[in-house]
Amino acid sequence: ETTVKSELSLSAVTFTGLASGTNVDLIGNGSLANAAFSYGYAAAATASTLDIMDGVTAGNITETGTGLLTSTINSTGAANTIGTLGIAASVTALNINATTDLTTGAITSAAVTTLTITGSGDVDIDAGALDDDTDVIDASALTGDLEILTGNVADNSGVAADLTVTTGSGNDDVDLTGLDAVDEINITLGAGDDIVFIDQAIQATSTTSPGDVLAGGAGTDTLSAATATLDSHATTTTVSGFEKINITDEHSGSLDV
């Protein structure tokens, strides 16, 4: 088979044993509440493609396949909203191509290290934190808006950033509150009015650490944090291009910008 489809299904649907190269289509109509959906590839398959189409409105999605390394999720036809998204445990690269708006529930992707997001639709995937292994997020080619919550990535104890995020030309919200104090980050924002949320002190660069680098792009960019976070870090020169600071609680004392 080259394509299998679940169209306007009110009952749970499961496909198994899909051959390499098979496209999976999940189809809605903008009003019907799609049921849960699962699709599984044969062990020989290394890549999967799921097309979420024409106004899917609900339903948890589960992907399986012991040989899968790359998963591609396409949103097309109309705005689509799904429940949770479970990616096969062997997948290391997840690609989301949203030509239409896509909203998901929490994403489970235990082995995914690289998330690439493209397209002109808005992508809202901050219902839950991404898995801790996802330490490279490349949305530089996304022209729609992005809402994302990163996981608590591992500290690599080296001179490279533990987490790298690059956004595109939309109005993006990047929530880093899932990180802990030792995680070092490199955030590069594109055009658009972007917001970065932090709850840990910004670390300065040193000879043994890359520190935290946050670079705003074109547009009006905002760094958002509570008073305790903003007051707790030493002077740093690794934050640039932000036009606003949003203090989320009562602020007392001084703030060096």
PDB file of C-alpha atoms in Angstrom:
ATOM      1  CA  GLU A   1       0.000   0.000   0.000  1.00  0.00           C
ATOM      2  CA  THR A   2       1.113   3.600  -0.560  1.00  0.00           C
ATOM      3  CA  THR A   3      -1.527   5.357   1.564  1.00  0.00           C
ATOM      4  CA  VAL A   4      -3.935   4.340   4.325  1.00  0.00           C
ATOM      5  CA  LYS A   5      -6.718   6.638   5.545  1.00  0.00           C
ATOM      6  CA  SER A   6      -8.935   7.155   8.551  1.00  0.00           C
ATOM      7  CA  GLU A   7     -11.672   9.551   7.482  1.00  0.00           C
ATOM      8  CA  LEU A   8     -14.251  11.052   9.857  1.00  0.00           C
ATOM      9  CA  SER A   9     -14.054   8.110  12.221  1.00  0.00           C
ATOM     10  CA  LEU A  10     -16.035   8.240  15.478  1.00  0.00           C
ATOM     11  CA  SER A  11     -14.493   4.955  16.662  1.00  0.00           C
ATOM     12  CA  ALA A  12     -10.877   4.176  17.433  1.00  0.00           C
ATOM     13  CA  VAL A  13      -8.851   3.127  14.388  1.00  0.00           C
ATOM     14  CA  THR A  14      -5.605   1.109  14.348  1.00  0.00           C
ATOM     15  CA  PHE A  15      -3.308   0.336  11.415  1.00  0.00           C
ATOM     16  CA  THR A  16      -0.451  -2.159  11.879  1.00  0.00           C
ATOM     17  CA  GLY A  17       2.362  -3.604   9.802  1.00  0.00           C
ATOM     18  CA  LEU A  18       2.628  -0.645   7.454  1.00  0.00           C
ATOM     19  CA  ALA A  19       5.351  -0.957   4.839  1.00  0.00           C
ATOM     20  CA  SER A  20       8.177   1.508   4.402  1.00  0.00           C
ATOM     21  CA  GLY A  21       7.018   4.501   2.364  1.00  0.00           C
ATOM     22  CA  THR A  22       3.353   4.254   3.353  1.00  0.00           C
ATOM     23  CA  ASN A  23       1.633   7.570   4.024  1.00  0.00           C
ATOM     24  CA  VAL A  24      -0.965   7.699   6.793  1.00  0.00           C
ATOM     25  CA  ASP A  25      -3.874  10.149   6.439  1.00  0.00           C
ATOM     26  CA  LEU A  26      -6.064  11.242   9.346  1.00  0.00           C
ATOM     27  CA  ILE A  27      -8.991  13.270   7.996  1.00  0.00           C
ATOM     28  CA  GLY A  28     -11.517  15.511   9.735  1.00  0.00           C
ATOM     29  CA  ASN A  29     -14.124  18.044   8.680  1.00  0.00           C
ATOM     30  CA  GLY A  30     -13.796  20.814  11.263  1.00  0.00           C
ATOM     31  CA  SER A  31     -16.736  19.721  13.425  1.00  0.00           C
ATOM     32  CA  LEU A  32     -16.743  15.949  13.947  1.00  0.00           C
ATOM     33  CA  ALA A  33     -14.755  14.822  17.013  1.00  0.00           C
ATOM     34  CA  ASN A  34     -12.203  12.338  15.668  1.00  0.00           C
ATOM     35  CA  ALA A  35     -11.622   9.277  17.842  1.00  0.00           C
ATOM     36  CA  ALA A  36      -8.290   7.889  19.015  1.00  0.00           C
ATOM     37  CA  PHE A  37      -5.974   6.803  16.223  1.00  0.00           C
ATOM     38  CA  SER A  38      -2.890   4.592  16.111  1.00  0.00           C
ATOM     39  CA  TYR A  39      -0.630   3.512  13.303  1.00  0.00           C
ATOM     40  CA  GLY A  40       2.270   1.081  13.322  1.00  0.00           C
ATOM     41  CA  TYR A  41       5.030   0.394  10.825  1.00  0.00           C
ATOM     42  CA  ALA A  42       6.808  -2.872  10.113  1.00  0.00           C
ATOM     43  CA  ALA A  43      10.242  -3.336  11.667  1.00  0.00           C
ATOM     44  CA  ALA A  44      11.998  -2.700   8.327  1.00  0.00           C
ATOM     45  CA  ALA A  45      10.557   0.806   8.013  1.00  0.00           C
ATOM     46  CA  THR A  46      12.850   3.634   9.131  1.00  0.00           C
ATOM     47  CA  ALA A  47      10.636   6.639   8.346  1.00  0.00           C
ATOM     48  CA  SER A  48       6.967   7.488   8.825  1.00  0.00           C
ATOM     49  CA  THR A  49       4.626  10.148   7.448  1.00  0.00           C
ATOM     50  CA  LEU A  50       1.338  11.208   9.032  1.00  0.00           C
ATOM     51  CA  ASP A  51      -0.908  13.736   7.270  1.00  0.00           C
ATOM     52  CA  ILE A  52      -3.410  15.383   9.624  1.00  0.00           C
ATOM     53  CA  MET A  53      -5.944  16.882   7.253  1.00  0.00           C
ATOM     54  CA  ASP A  54      -9.005  19.027   6.679  1.00  0.00           C
ATOM     55  CA  GLY A  55      -9.996  19.978  10.202  1.00  0.00           C
ATOM     56  CA  VAL A  56      -9.259  17.178  12.642  1.00  0.00           C
ATOM     57  CA  THR A  57     -10.684  18.322  15.993  1.00  0.00           C
ATOM     58  CA  ALA A  58      -9.759  15.701  18.605  1.00  0.00           C
ATOM     59  CA  GLY A  59      -8.315  12.274  19.335  1.00  0.00           C
ATOM     60  CA  ASN A  60      -5.093  10.958  20.796  1.00  0.00           C
ATOM     61  CA  ILE A  61      -2.566   9.702  18.241  1.00  0.00           C
ATOM     62  CA  THR A  62      -0.053   6.901  18.803  1.00  0.00           C
ATOM     63  CA  GLU A  63       2.737   5.858  16.446  1.00  0.00           C
ATOM     64  CA  THR A  64       4.691   2.605  16.718  1.00  0.00           C
ATOM     65  CA  GLY A  65       7.487   0.953  14.784  1.00  0.00           C
ATOM     66  CA  THR A  66      10.673  -0.538  16.238  1.00  0.00           C
ATOM     67  CA  GLY A  67      12.823   0.494  13.266  1.00  0.00           C
ATOM     68  CA  LEU A  68      11.595   4.063  12.849  1.00  0.00           C
ATOM     69  CA  LEU A  69      14.229   6.795  13.076  1.00  0.00           C
ATOM     70  CA  THR A  70      12.434   9.748  11.488  1.00  0.00           C
ATOM     71  CA  SER A  71       8.813  10.815  11.832  1.00  0.00           C
ATOM     72  CA  THR A  72       7.128  13.519   9.777  1.00  0.00           C
ATOM     73  CA  ILE A  73       3.826  15.104  10.779  1.00  0.00           C
ATOM     74  CA  ASN A  74       2.058  17.244   8.149  1.00  0.00           C
ATOM     75  CA  SER A  75      -0.873  19.561   8.919  1.00  0.00           C
ATOM     76  CA  THR A  76      -2.831  20.421   5.772  1.00  0.00           C
ATOM     77  CA  GLY A  77      -6.215  21.452   4.399  1.00  0.00           C
ATOM     78  CA  ALA A  78      -7.589  23.309   7.430  1.00  0.00           C
ATOM     79  CA  ALA A  79      -6.641  24.025  11.035  1.00  0.00           C
ATOM     80  CA  ASN A  80      -6.157  20.785  12.975  1.00  0.00           C
ATOM     81  CA  THR A  81      -6.329  19.997  16.694  1.00  0.00           C
ATOM     82  CA  ILE A  82      -5.416  16.644  18.208  1.00  0.00           C
ATOM     83  CA  GLY A  83      -5.028  15.164  21.661  1.00  0.00           C
ATOM     84  CA  THR A  84      -1.795  13.647  22.865  1.00  0.00           C
ATOM     85  CA  LEU A  85       0.820  12.635  20.287  1.00  0.00           C
ATOM     86  CA  GLY A  86       2.932   9.565  21.000  1.00  0.00           C
ATOM     87  CA  ILE A  87       5.946   9.138  18.721  1.00  0.00           C
ATOM     88  CA  ALA A  88       7.614   5.728  18.327  1.00  0.00           C
ATOM     89  CA  ALA A  89      10.273   5.120  20.983  1.00  0.00           C
ATOM     90  CA  SER A  90      13.078   4.610  18.452  1.00  0.00           C
ATOM     91  CA  VAL A  91      12.576   7.907  16.577  1.00  0.00           C
ATOM     92  CA  THR A  92      15.409  10.434  16.944  1.00  0.00           C
ATOM     93  CA  ALA A  93      14.248  13.110  14.470  1.00  0.00           C
ATOM     94  CA  LEU A  94      10.727  14.572  14.478  1.00  0.00           C
ATOM     95  CA  ASN A  95       9.636  16.895  11.662  1.00  0.00           C
ATOM     96  CA  ILE A  96       6.456  18.977  11.854  1.00  0.00           C
ATOM     97  CA  ASN A  97       5.384  20.686   8.629  1.00  0.00           C
ATOM     98  CA  ALA A  98       2.361  22.880   9.258  1.00  0.00           C
ATOM     99  CA  THR A  99       0.909  24.447   6.130  1.00  0.00           C
ATOM    100  CA  THR A 100      -2.185  24.949   8.311  1.00  0.00           C
ATOM    101  CA  ASP A 101      -2.498  25.633  12.039  1.00  0.00           C
ATOM    102  CA  LEU A 102      -1.709  22.659  14.276  1.00  0.00           C
ATOM    103  CA  THR A 103      -2.479  22.303  17.994  1.00  0.00           C
ATOM    104  CA  THR A 104      -1.490  19.180  19.904  1.00  0.00           C
ATOM    105  CA  GLY A 105      -1.776  17.816  23.390  1.00  0.00           C
ATOM    106  CA  ALA A 106       1.355  16.661  25.177  1.00  0.00           C
ATOM    107  CA  ILE A 107       3.948  15.040  22.901  1.00  0.00           C
ATOM    108  CA  THR A 108       5.755  11.889  24.036  1.00  0.00           C
ATOM    109  CA  SER A 109       8.928  11.245  22.071  1.00  0.00           C
ATOM    110  CA  ALA A 110      11.412   9.457  24.294  1.00  0.00           C
ATOM    111  CA  ALA A 111      14.359   9.312  21.882  1.00  0.00           C
ATOM    112  CA  VAL A 112      13.833  12.449  19.774  1.00  0.00           C
ATOM    113  CA  THR A 113      16.886  14.703  19.950  1.00  0.00           C
ATOM    114  CA  THR A 114      16.040  17.040  17.055  1.00  0.00           C
ATOM    115  CA  LEU A 115      12.692  18.700  16.404  1.00  0.00           C
ATOM    116  CA  THR A 116      12.334  20.596  13.120  1.00  0.00           C
ATOM    117  CA  ILE A 117       9.258  22.757  12.503  1.00  0.00           C
ATOM    118  CA  THR A 118       8.400  24.325   9.142  1.00  0.00           C
ATOM    119  CA  GLY A 119       5.417  25.791   7.318  1.00  0.00           C
ATOM    120  CA  SER A 120       3.147  28.822   7.361  1.00  0.00           C
ATOM    121  CA  GLY A 121       0.639  27.621   9.965  1.00  0.00           C
ATOM    122  CA  ASP A 122       0.674  28.355  13.693  1.00  0.00           C
ATOM    123  CA  VAL A 123       2.088  25.487  15.773  1.00  0.00           C
ATOM    124  CA  ASP A 124       0.943  25.164  19.387  1.00  0.00           C
ATOM    125  CA  ILE A 125       2.692  22.279  21.133  1.00  0.00           C
ATOM    126  CA  ASP A 126       3.053  23.596  24.686  1.00  0.00           C
ATOM    127  CA  ALA A 127       0.329  21.509  26.346  1.00  0.00           C
ATOM    128  CA  GLY A 128       3.171  19.600  28.009  1.00  0.00           C
ATOM    129  CA  ALA A 129       6.933  19.823  28.138  1.00  0.00           C
ATOM    130  CA  LEU A 130       8.893  18.169  25.355  1.00  0.00           C
ATOM    131  CA  ASP A 131      10.928  15.141  26.321  1.00  0.00           C
ATOM    132  CA  ASP A 132      14.239  15.805  28.015  1.00  0.00           C
ATOM    133  CA  ASP A 133      16.232  14.325  25.108  1.00  0.00           C
ATOM    134  CA  THR A 134      14.942  16.977  22.676  1.00  0.00           C
ATOM    135  CA  ASP A 135      17.826  19.430  22.835  1.00  0.00           C
ATOM    136  CA  VAL A 136      17.797  20.919  19.307  1.00  0.00           C
ATOM    137  CA  ILE A 137      14.650  22.747  18.165  1.00  0.00           C
ATOM    138  CA  ASP A 138      14.870  24.311  14.715  1.00  0.00           C
ATOM    139  CA  ALA A 139      11.849  26.392  13.717  1.00  0.00           C
ATOM    140  CA  SER A 140      13.840  28.857  11.618  1.00  0.00           C
ATOM    141  CA  ALA A 141      11.750  28.066   8.513  1.00  0.00           C
ATOM    142  CA  LEU A 142       8.394  28.448  10.283  1.00  0.00           C
ATOM    143  CA  THR A 143       6.525  31.601   9.250  1.00  0.00           C
ATOM    144  CA  GLY A 144       3.533  30.959  11.510  1.00  0.00           C
ATOM    145  CA  ASP A 145       3.516  31.461  15.276  1.00  0.00           C
ATOM    146  CA  LEU A 146       5.117  28.915  17.599  1.00  0.00           C
ATOM    147  CA  GLU A 147       4.207  28.051  21.201  1.00  0.00           C
ATOM    148  CA  ILE A 148       6.568  25.573  22.812  1.00  0.00           C
ATOM    149  CA  LEU A 149       7.616  24.328  26.264  1.00  0.00           C
ATOM    150  CA  THR A 150      11.038  22.714  26.430  1.00  0.00           C
ATOM    151  CA  GLY A 151      11.914  19.765  28.620  1.00  0.00           C
ATOM    152  CA  ASN A 152      14.613  19.546  31.272  1.00  0.00           C
ATOM    153  CA  VAL A 153      17.509  18.657  28.977  1.00  0.00           C
ATOM    154  CA  ALA A 154      20.642  16.978  30.305  1.00  0.00           C
ATOM    155  CA  ASP A 155      23.707  18.982  31.301  1.00  0.00           C
ATOM    156  CA  ASN A 156      26.494  18.004  28.914  1.00  0.00           C
ATOM    157  CA  SER A 157      29.160  19.566  31.201  1.00  0.00           C
ATOM    158  CA  GLY A 158      31.015  20.926  28.189  1.00  0.00           C
ATOM    159  CA  VAL A 159      31.472  24.104  26.203  1.00  0.00           C
ATOM    160  CA  ALA A 160      28.462  23.536  23.947  1.00  0.00           C
ATOM    161  CA  ALA A 161      24.917  24.579  24.824  1.00  0.00           C
ATOM    162  CA  ASP A 162      22.683  21.941  26.385  1.00  0.00           C
ATOM    163  CA  LEU A 163      19.655  23.322  24.513  1.00  0.00           C
ATOM    164  CA  THR A 164      19.520  25.144  21.176  1.00  0.00           C
ATOM    165  CA  VAL A 165      16.321  26.807  19.969  1.00  0.00           C
ATOM    166  CA  THR A 166      15.952  28.775  16.731  1.00  0.00           C
ATOM    167  CA  THR A 167      12.638  30.367  15.810  1.00  0.00           C
ATOM    168  CA  GLY A 168      11.213  31.793  12.589  1.00  0.00           C
ATOM    169  CA  SER A 169       9.371  34.913  11.500  1.00  0.00           C
ATOM    170  CA  GLY A 170       6.135  34.472  13.465  1.00  0.00           C
ATOM    171  CA  ASN A 171       5.219  35.719  16.931  1.00  0.00           C
ATOM    172  CA  ASP A 172       6.753  32.968  19.022  1.00  0.00           C
ATOM    173  CA  ASP A 173       6.435  31.980  22.703  1.00  0.00           C
ATOM    174  CA  VAL A 174       9.405  29.965  23.975  1.00  0.00           C
ATOM    175  CA  ASP A 175       8.879  28.636  27.497  1.00  0.00           C
ATOM    176  CA  LEU A 176      12.117  27.573  29.179  1.00  0.00           C
ATOM    177  CA  THR A 177      10.664  27.040  32.645  1.00  0.00           C
ATOM    178  CA  GLY A 178      11.165  23.285  32.357  1.00  0.00           C
ATOM    179  CA  LEU A 179      14.946  23.708  32.612  1.00  0.00           C
ATOM    180  CA  ASP A 180      17.042  23.608  35.755  1.00  0.00           C
ATOM    181  CA  ALA A 181      19.798  25.931  36.924  1.00  0.00           C
ATOM    182  CA  VAL A 182      22.750  24.083  35.341  1.00  0.00           C
ATOM    183  CA  ASP A 183      21.306  23.892  31.823  1.00  0.00           C
ATOM    184  CA  GLU A 184      23.061  26.187  29.343  1.00  0.00           C
ATOM    185  CA  ILE A 185      20.981  27.512  26.480  1.00  0.00           C
ATOM    186  CA  ASN A 186      21.381  29.134  23.085  1.00  0.00           C
ATOM    187  CA  ILE A 187      18.185  30.847  21.942  1.00  0.00           C
ATOM    188  CA  THR A 188      18.007  32.682  18.610  1.00  0.00           C
ATOM    189  CA  LEU A 189      14.759  34.418  17.758  1.00  0.00           C
ATOM    190  CA  GLY A 190      13.635  35.354  14.259  1.00  0.00           C
ATOM    191  CA  ALA A 191      11.418  38.204  13.144  1.00  0.00           C
ATOM    192  CA  GLY A 192       8.119  38.782  14.916  1.00  0.00           C
ATOM    193  CA  ASP A 193       7.133  39.810  18.424  1.00  0.00           C
ATOM    194  CA  ASP A 194       8.529  36.970  20.504  1.00  0.00           C
ATOM    195  CA  ILE A 195       8.423  36.117  24.219  1.00  0.00           C
ATOM    196  CA  VAL A 196      10.935  33.996  26.123  1.00  0.00           C
ATOM    197  CA  PHE A 197       9.919  32.761  29.581  1.00  0.00           C
ATOM    198  CA  ILE A 198      12.674  31.903  32.088  1.00  0.00           C
ATOM    199  CA  ASP A 199      12.709  30.865  35.741  1.00  0.00           C
ATOM    200  CA  GLN A 200      16.439  30.313  36.258  1.00  0.00           C
ATOM    201  CA  ALA A 201      19.275  32.812  36.596  1.00  0.00           C
ATOM    202  CA  ILE A 202      21.096  33.643  33.373  1.00  0.00           C
ATOM    203  CA  GLN A 203      24.585  32.138  33.384  1.00  0.00           C
ATOM    204  CA  ALA A 204      27.531  34.163  32.151  1.00  0.00           C
ATOM    205  CA  THR A 205      29.969  32.801  29.581  1.00  0.00           C
ATOM    206  CA  SER A 206      33.344  31.577  30.831  1.00  0.00           C
ATOM    207  CA  THR A 207      36.322  29.607  29.550  1.00  0.00           C
ATOM    208  CA  THR A 208      34.657  26.403  30.719  1.00  0.00           C
ATOM    209  CA  SER A 209      31.017  27.206  29.988  1.00  0.00           C
ATOM    210  CA  PRO A 210      29.095  28.686  27.048  1.00  0.00           C
ATOM    211  CA  GLY A 211      26.677  30.284  29.491  1.00  0.00           C
ATOM    212  CA  ASP A 212      23.196  31.288  28.415  1.00  0.00           C
ATOM    213  CA  VAL A 213      22.918  33.115  25.096  1.00  0.00           C
ATOM    214  CA  LEU A 214      19.585  34.731  24.242  1.00  0.00           C
ATOM    215  CA  ALA A 215      19.417  36.746  21.032  1.00  0.00           C
ATOM    216  CA  GLY A 216      16.278  38.594  20.032  1.00  0.00           C
ATOM    217  CA  GLY A 217      15.498  39.197  16.378  1.00  0.00           C
ATOM    218  CA  ALA A 218      13.523  41.781  14.464  1.00  0.00           C
ATOM    219  CA  GLY A 219      10.261  42.893  16.049  1.00  0.00           C
ATOM    220  CA  THR A 220       9.531  43.592  19.703  1.00  0.00           C
ATOM    221  CA  ASP A 221      10.901  40.785  21.849  1.00  0.00           C
ATOM    222  CA  THR A 222      10.158  40.259  25.539  1.00  0.00           C
ATOM    223  CA  LEU A 223      12.073  38.477  28.289  1.00  0.00           C
ATOM    224  CA  SER A 224       9.608  37.350  30.962  1.00  0.00           C
ATOM    225  CA  ALA A 225      10.501  36.237  34.499  1.00  0.00           C
ATOM    226  CA  ALA A 226       9.695  36.678  38.163  1.00  0.00           C
ATOM    227  CA  THR A 227      11.600  39.126  40.362  1.00  0.00           C
ATOM    228  CA  ALA A 228      13.598  36.398  42.095  1.00  0.00           C
ATOM    229  CA  THR A 229      14.920  35.131  38.766  1.00  0.00           C
ATOM    230  CA  LEU A 230      15.867  38.544  37.434  1.00  0.00           C
ATOM    231  CA  ASP A 231      17.560  39.539  40.695  1.00  0.00           C
ATOM    232  CA  SER A 232      19.558  36.328  41.081  1.00  0.00           C
ATOM    233  CA  HIS A 233      22.009  36.416  38.176  1.00  0.00           C
ATOM    234  CA  ALA A 234      25.282  38.292  37.872  1.00  0.00           C
ATOM    235  CA  THR A 235      25.932  40.861  35.182  1.00  0.00           C
ATOM    236  CA  THR A 236      25.938  39.172  31.793  1.00  0.00           C
ATOM    237  CA  THR A 237      26.559  40.311  28.227  1.00  0.00           C
ATOM    238  CA  THR A 238      24.986  37.313  26.503  1.00  0.00           C
ATOM    239  CA  VAL A 239      21.442  38.679  26.259  1.00  0.00           C
ATOM    240  CA  SER A 240      20.717  40.991  23.335  1.00  0.00           C
ATOM    241  CA  GLY A 241      17.944  42.191  21.058  1.00  0.00           C
ATOM    242  CA  PHE A 242      15.145  42.270  23.649  1.00  0.00           C
ATOM    243  CA  GLU A 243      13.049  45.422  23.749  1.00  0.00           C
ATOM    244  CA  LYS A 244      10.927  44.585  26.814  1.00  0.00           C
ATOM    245  CA  ILE A 245      11.280  42.923  30.201  1.00  0.00           C
ATOM    246  CA  ASN A 246       8.099  41.491  31.715  1.00  0.00           C
ATOM    247  CA  ILE A 247       8.239  41.048  35.500  1.00  0.00           C
ATOM    248  CA  THR A 248       5.520  38.592  36.457  1.00  0.00           C
ATOM    249  CA  ASP A 249       5.195  39.575  40.118  1.00  0.00           C
ATOM    250  CA  GLU A 250       5.794  42.576  42.373  1.00  0.00           C
ATOM    251  CA  HIS A 251       9.300  43.922  41.880  1.00  0.00           C
ATOM    252  CA  SER A 252      11.324  45.558  44.597  1.00  0.00           C
ATOM    253  CA  GLY A 253      14.882  46.773  44.296  1.00  0.00           C
ATOM    254  CA  SER A 254      16.821  47.564  41.161  1.00  0.00           C
ATOM    255  CA  LEU A 255      17.296  45.813  37.841  1.00  0.00           C
ATOM    256  CA  ASP A 256      20.432  46.329  35.758  1.00  0.00           C
ATOM    257  CA  VAL A 257      19.601  46.133  32.044  1.00  0.00           C
TER     258      VAL A 257
END
